[in-house]
mmCIF file of C-alpha atoms in Angstrom:
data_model
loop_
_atom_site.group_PDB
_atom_site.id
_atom_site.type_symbol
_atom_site.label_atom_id
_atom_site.label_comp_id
_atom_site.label_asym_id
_atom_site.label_seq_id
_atom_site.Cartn_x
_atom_site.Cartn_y
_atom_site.Cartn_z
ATOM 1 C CA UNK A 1 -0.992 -19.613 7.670
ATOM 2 C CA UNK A 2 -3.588 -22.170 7.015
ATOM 3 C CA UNK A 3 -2.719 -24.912 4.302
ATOM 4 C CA UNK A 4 -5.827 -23.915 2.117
ATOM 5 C CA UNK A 5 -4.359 -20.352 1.583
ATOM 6 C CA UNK A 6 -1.141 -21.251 1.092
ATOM 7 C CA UNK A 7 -2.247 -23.444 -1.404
ATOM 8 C CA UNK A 8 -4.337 -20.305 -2.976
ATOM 9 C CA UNK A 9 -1.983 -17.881 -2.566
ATOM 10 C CA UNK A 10 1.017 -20.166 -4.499
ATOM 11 C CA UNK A 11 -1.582 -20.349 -7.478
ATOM 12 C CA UNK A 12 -1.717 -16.746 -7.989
ATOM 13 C CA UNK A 13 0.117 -14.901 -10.647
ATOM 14 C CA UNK A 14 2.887 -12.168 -8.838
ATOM 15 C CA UNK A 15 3.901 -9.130 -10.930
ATOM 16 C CA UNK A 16 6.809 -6.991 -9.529
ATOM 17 C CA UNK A 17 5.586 -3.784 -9.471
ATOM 18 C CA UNK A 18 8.713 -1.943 -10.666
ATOM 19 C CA UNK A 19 7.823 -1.788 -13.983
ATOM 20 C CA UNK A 20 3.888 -0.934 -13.771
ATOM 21 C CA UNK A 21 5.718 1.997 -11.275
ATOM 22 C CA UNK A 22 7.899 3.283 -14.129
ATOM 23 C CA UNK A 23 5.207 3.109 -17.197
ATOM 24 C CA UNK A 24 2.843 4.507 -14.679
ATOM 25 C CA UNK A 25 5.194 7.537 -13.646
ATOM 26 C CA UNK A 26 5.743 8.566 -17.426
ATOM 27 C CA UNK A 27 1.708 8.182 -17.785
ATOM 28 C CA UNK A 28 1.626 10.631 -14.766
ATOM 29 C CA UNK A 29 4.010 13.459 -16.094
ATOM 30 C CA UNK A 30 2.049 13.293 -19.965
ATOM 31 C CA UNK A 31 -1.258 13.398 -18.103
ATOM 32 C CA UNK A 32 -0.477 16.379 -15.581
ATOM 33 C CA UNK A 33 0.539 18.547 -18.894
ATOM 34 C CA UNK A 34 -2.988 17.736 -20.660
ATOM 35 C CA UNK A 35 -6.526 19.461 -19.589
ATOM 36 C CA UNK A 36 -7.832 16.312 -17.951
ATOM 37 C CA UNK A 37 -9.629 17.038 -14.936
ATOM 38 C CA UNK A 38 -7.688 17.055 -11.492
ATOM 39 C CA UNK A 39 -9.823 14.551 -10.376
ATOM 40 C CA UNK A 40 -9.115 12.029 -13.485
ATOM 41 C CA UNK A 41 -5.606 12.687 -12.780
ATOM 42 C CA UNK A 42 -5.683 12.095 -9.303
ATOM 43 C CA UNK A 43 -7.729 8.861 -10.162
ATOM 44 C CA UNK A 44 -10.046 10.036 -7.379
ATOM 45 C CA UNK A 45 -13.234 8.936 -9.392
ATOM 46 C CA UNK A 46 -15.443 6.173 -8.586
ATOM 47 C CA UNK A 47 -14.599 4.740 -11.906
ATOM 48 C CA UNK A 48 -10.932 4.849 -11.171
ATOM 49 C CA UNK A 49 -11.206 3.319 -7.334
ATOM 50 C CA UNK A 50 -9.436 -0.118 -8.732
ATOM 51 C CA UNK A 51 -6.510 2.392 -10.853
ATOM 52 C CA UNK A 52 -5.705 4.000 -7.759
ATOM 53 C CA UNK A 53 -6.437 0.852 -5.420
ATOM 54 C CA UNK A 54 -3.674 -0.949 -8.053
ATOM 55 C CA UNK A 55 -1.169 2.216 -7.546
ATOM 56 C CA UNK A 56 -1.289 2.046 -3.664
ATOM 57 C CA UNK A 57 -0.538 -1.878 -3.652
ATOM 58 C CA UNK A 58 2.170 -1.501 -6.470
ATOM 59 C CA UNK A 59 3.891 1.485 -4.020
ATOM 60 C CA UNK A 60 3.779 -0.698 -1.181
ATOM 61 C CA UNK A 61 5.302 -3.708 -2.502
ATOM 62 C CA UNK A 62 8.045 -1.640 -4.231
ATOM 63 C CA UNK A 63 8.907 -0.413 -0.830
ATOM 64 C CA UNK A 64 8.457 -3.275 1.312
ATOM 65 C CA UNK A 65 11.009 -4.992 -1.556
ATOM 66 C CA UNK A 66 13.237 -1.798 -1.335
ATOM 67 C CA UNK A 67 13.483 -2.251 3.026
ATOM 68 C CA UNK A 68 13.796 -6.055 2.362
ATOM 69 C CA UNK A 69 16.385 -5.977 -0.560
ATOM 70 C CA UNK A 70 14.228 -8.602 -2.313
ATOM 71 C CA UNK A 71 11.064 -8.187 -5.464
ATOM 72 C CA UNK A 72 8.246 -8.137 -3.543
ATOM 73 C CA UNK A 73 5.344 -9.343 -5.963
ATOM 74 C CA UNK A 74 1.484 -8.469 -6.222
ATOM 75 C CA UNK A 75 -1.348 -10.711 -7.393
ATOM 76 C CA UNK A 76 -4.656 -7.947 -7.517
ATOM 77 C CA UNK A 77 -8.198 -9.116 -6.056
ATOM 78 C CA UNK A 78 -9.992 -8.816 -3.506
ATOM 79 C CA UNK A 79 -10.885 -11.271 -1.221
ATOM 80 C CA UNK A 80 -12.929 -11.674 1.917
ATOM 81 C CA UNK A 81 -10.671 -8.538 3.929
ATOM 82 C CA UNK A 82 -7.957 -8.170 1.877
ATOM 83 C CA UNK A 83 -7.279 -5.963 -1.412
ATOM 84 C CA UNK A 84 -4.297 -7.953 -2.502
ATOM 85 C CA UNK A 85 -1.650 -10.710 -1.762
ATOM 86 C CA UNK A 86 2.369 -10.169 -1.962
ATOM 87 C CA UNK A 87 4.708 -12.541 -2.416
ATOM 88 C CA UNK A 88 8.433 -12.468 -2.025
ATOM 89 C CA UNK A 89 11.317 -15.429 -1.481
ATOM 90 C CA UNK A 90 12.899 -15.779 2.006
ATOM 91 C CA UNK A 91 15.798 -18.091 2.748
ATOM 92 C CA UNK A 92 14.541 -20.278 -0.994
ATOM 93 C CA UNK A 93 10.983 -20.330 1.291
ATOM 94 C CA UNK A 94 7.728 -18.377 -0.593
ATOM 95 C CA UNK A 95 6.042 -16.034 1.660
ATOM 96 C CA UNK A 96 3.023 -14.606 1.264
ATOM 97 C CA UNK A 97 0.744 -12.149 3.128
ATOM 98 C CA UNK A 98 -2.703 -10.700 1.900
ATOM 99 C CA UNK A 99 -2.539 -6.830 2.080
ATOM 100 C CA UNK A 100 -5.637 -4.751 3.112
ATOM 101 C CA UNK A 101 -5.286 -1.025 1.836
ATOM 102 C CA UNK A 102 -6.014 1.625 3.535
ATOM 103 C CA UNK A 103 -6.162 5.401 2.759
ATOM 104 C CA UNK A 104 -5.898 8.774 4.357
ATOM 105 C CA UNK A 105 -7.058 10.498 2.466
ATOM 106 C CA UNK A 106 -6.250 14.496 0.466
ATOM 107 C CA UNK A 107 -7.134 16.663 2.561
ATOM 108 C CA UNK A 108 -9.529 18.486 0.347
ATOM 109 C CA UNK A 109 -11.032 15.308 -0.081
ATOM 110 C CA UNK A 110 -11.762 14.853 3.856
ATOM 111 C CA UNK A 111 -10.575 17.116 5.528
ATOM 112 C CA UNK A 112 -11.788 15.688 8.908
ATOM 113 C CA UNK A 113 -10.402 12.289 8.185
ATOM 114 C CA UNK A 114 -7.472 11.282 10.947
ATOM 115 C CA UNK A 115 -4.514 8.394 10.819
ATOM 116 C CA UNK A 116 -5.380 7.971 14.106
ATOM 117 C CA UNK A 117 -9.240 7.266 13.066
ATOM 118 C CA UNK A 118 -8.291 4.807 10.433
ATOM 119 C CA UNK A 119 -6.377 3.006 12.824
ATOM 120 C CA UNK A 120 -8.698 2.904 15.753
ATOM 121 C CA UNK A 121 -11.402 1.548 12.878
ATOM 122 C CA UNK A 122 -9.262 -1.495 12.444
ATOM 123 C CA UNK A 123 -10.799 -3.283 14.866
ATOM 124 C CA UNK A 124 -13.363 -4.639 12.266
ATOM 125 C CA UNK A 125 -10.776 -6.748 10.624
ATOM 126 C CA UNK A 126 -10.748 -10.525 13.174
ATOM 127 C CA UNK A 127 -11.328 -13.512 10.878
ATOM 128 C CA UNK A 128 -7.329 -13.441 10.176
ATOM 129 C CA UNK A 129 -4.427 -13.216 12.215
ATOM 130 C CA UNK A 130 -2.180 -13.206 8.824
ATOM 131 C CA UNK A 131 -3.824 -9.728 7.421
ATOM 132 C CA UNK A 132 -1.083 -7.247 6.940
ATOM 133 C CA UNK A 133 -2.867 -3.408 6.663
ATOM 134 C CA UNK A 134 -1.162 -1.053 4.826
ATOM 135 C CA UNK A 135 -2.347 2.995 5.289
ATOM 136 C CA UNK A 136 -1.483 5.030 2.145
ATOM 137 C CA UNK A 137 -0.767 8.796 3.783
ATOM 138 C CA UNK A 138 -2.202 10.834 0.808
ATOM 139 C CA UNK A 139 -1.349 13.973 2.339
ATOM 140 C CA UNK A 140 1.375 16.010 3.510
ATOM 141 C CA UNK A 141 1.236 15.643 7.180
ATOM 142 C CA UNK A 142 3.741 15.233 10.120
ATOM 143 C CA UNK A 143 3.999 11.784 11.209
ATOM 144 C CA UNK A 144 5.398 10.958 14.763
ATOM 145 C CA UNK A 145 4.610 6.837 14.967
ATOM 146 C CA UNK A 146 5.149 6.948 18.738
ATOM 147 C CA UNK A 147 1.804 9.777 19.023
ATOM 148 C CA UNK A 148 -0.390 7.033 17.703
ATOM 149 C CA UNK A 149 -2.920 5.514 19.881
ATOM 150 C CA UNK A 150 -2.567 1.786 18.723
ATOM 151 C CA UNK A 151 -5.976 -0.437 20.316
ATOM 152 C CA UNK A 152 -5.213 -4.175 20.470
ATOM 153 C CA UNK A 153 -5.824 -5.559 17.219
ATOM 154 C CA UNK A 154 -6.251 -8.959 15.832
ATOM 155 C CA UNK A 155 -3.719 -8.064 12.913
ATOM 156 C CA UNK A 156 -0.280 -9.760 11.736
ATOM 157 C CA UNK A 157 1.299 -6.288 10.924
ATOM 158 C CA UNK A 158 0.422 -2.264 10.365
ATOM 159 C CA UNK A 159 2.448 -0.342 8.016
ATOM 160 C CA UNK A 160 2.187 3.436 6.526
ATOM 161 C CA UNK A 161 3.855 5.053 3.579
ATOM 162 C CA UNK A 162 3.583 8.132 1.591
ATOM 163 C CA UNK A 163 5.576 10.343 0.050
ATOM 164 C CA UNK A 164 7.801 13.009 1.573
ATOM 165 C CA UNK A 165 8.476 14.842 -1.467
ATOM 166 C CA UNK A 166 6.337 17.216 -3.619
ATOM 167 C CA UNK A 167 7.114 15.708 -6.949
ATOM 168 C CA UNK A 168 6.892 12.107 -5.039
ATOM 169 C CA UNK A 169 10.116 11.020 -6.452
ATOM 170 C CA UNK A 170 10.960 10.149 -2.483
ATOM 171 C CA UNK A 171 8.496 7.991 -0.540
ATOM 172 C CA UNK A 172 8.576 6.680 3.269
ATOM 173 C CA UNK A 173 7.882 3.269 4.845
ATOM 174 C CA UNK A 174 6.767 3.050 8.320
ATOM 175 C CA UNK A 175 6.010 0.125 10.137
ATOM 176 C CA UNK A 176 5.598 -2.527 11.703
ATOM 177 C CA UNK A 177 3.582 0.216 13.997
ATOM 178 C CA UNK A 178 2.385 -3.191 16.174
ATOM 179 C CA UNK A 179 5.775 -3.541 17.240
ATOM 180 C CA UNK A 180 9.236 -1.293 17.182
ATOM 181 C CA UNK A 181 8.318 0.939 13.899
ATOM 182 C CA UNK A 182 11.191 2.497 11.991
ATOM 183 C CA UNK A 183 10.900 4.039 9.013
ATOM 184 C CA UNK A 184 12.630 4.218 5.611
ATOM 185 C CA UNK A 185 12.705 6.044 2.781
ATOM 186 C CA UNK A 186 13.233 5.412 -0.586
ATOM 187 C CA UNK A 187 13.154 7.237 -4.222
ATOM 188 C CA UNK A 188 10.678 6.370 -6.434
ATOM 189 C CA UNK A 189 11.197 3.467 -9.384
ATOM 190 C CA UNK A 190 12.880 6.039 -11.941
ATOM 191 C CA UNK A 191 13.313 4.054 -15.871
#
């Protein structure tokens, strides 16, 4: 990674997202009891892009740090083509990567929208070889990494989660999808 980033990512304040995860969840269950609008709670607004943009990064860093055994921290803000940057300690060495989220989608939202789409649009993303691209599956679908069409891309890694429960108390990490993608699963942060 080049010097200058390094240099820019090691100035930026990490928060392990475990306990945004936890206040969050208790936010969640008081929220889904209230009238609020399904799409205030589902933070589906335009208003709310950054809430749910903040969610997504704080899920994916909890699991990455779950699969790695380690905290893996989250500065917010986004920069030229990424979202956010994580941070986590490897053999006493800081590592960083910036994180570009992606979404599928509800389904009622877009119903037409595809994994396989959002992948073959990542093409777009060639100024940095570093760029990690995380795809949040916000739906219940069946996923089968070896059915996906992956184009060459200019990319460090590709990663999915989502999660495989109803009450999304159990989530799934699947990745790297570049290279030999397993996947793991892991409950949600719980107080």
């Amino acid at each position: 990674m080049q010097s200058i980033a390094l240099r820019t990512f090691g100035k930026l304040e990490y928060r392990d997202p475990r306990p945004f995860l936890v206040r969050l969840r208790k936010f969640e269950l008081e929220l889904s009891a209230s009238a609020t609008p399904e799409r205030v709670r589902n933070l589906r607004t335009n208003k709310l892009k950054a809430e749910r943009e903040l969610r997504e990064a704080a899920i994916f860093c909890y699991l990455a740090g779950q699969r790695m055994g380690t905290t893996v921290g989250l500065a917010p803000g986004e920069k030229q083509d990424y979202d956010f940057v994580a941070a986590w300690s490897a053999q006493d060495q800081a590592c960083f990567a910036p994180v570009q989220l992606k979404e599928l989608p509800p389904e009622a939202t877009a119903p037409a929208a595809t994994l396989q789409d959002i992948i073959s649009g990542l093409g777009q993303y060639t100024s940095s070889s570093e760029l990690v691209v995380a795809i949040h599956l916000n739906r219940a679908i069946s996923f089968d990494p070896s059915a996906l069409a992956i184009p060459p891309l200019q990319i460090a890694e590709l990663w999915a989660f989502g999660a495989t429960s109803p009450d999304q108390n159990t989530w799934a990490l699947w990745g790297d999808l570049l290279r030999s993608p397993t996947a793991s699963y892991h409950a949600y942060p719980a107080a």
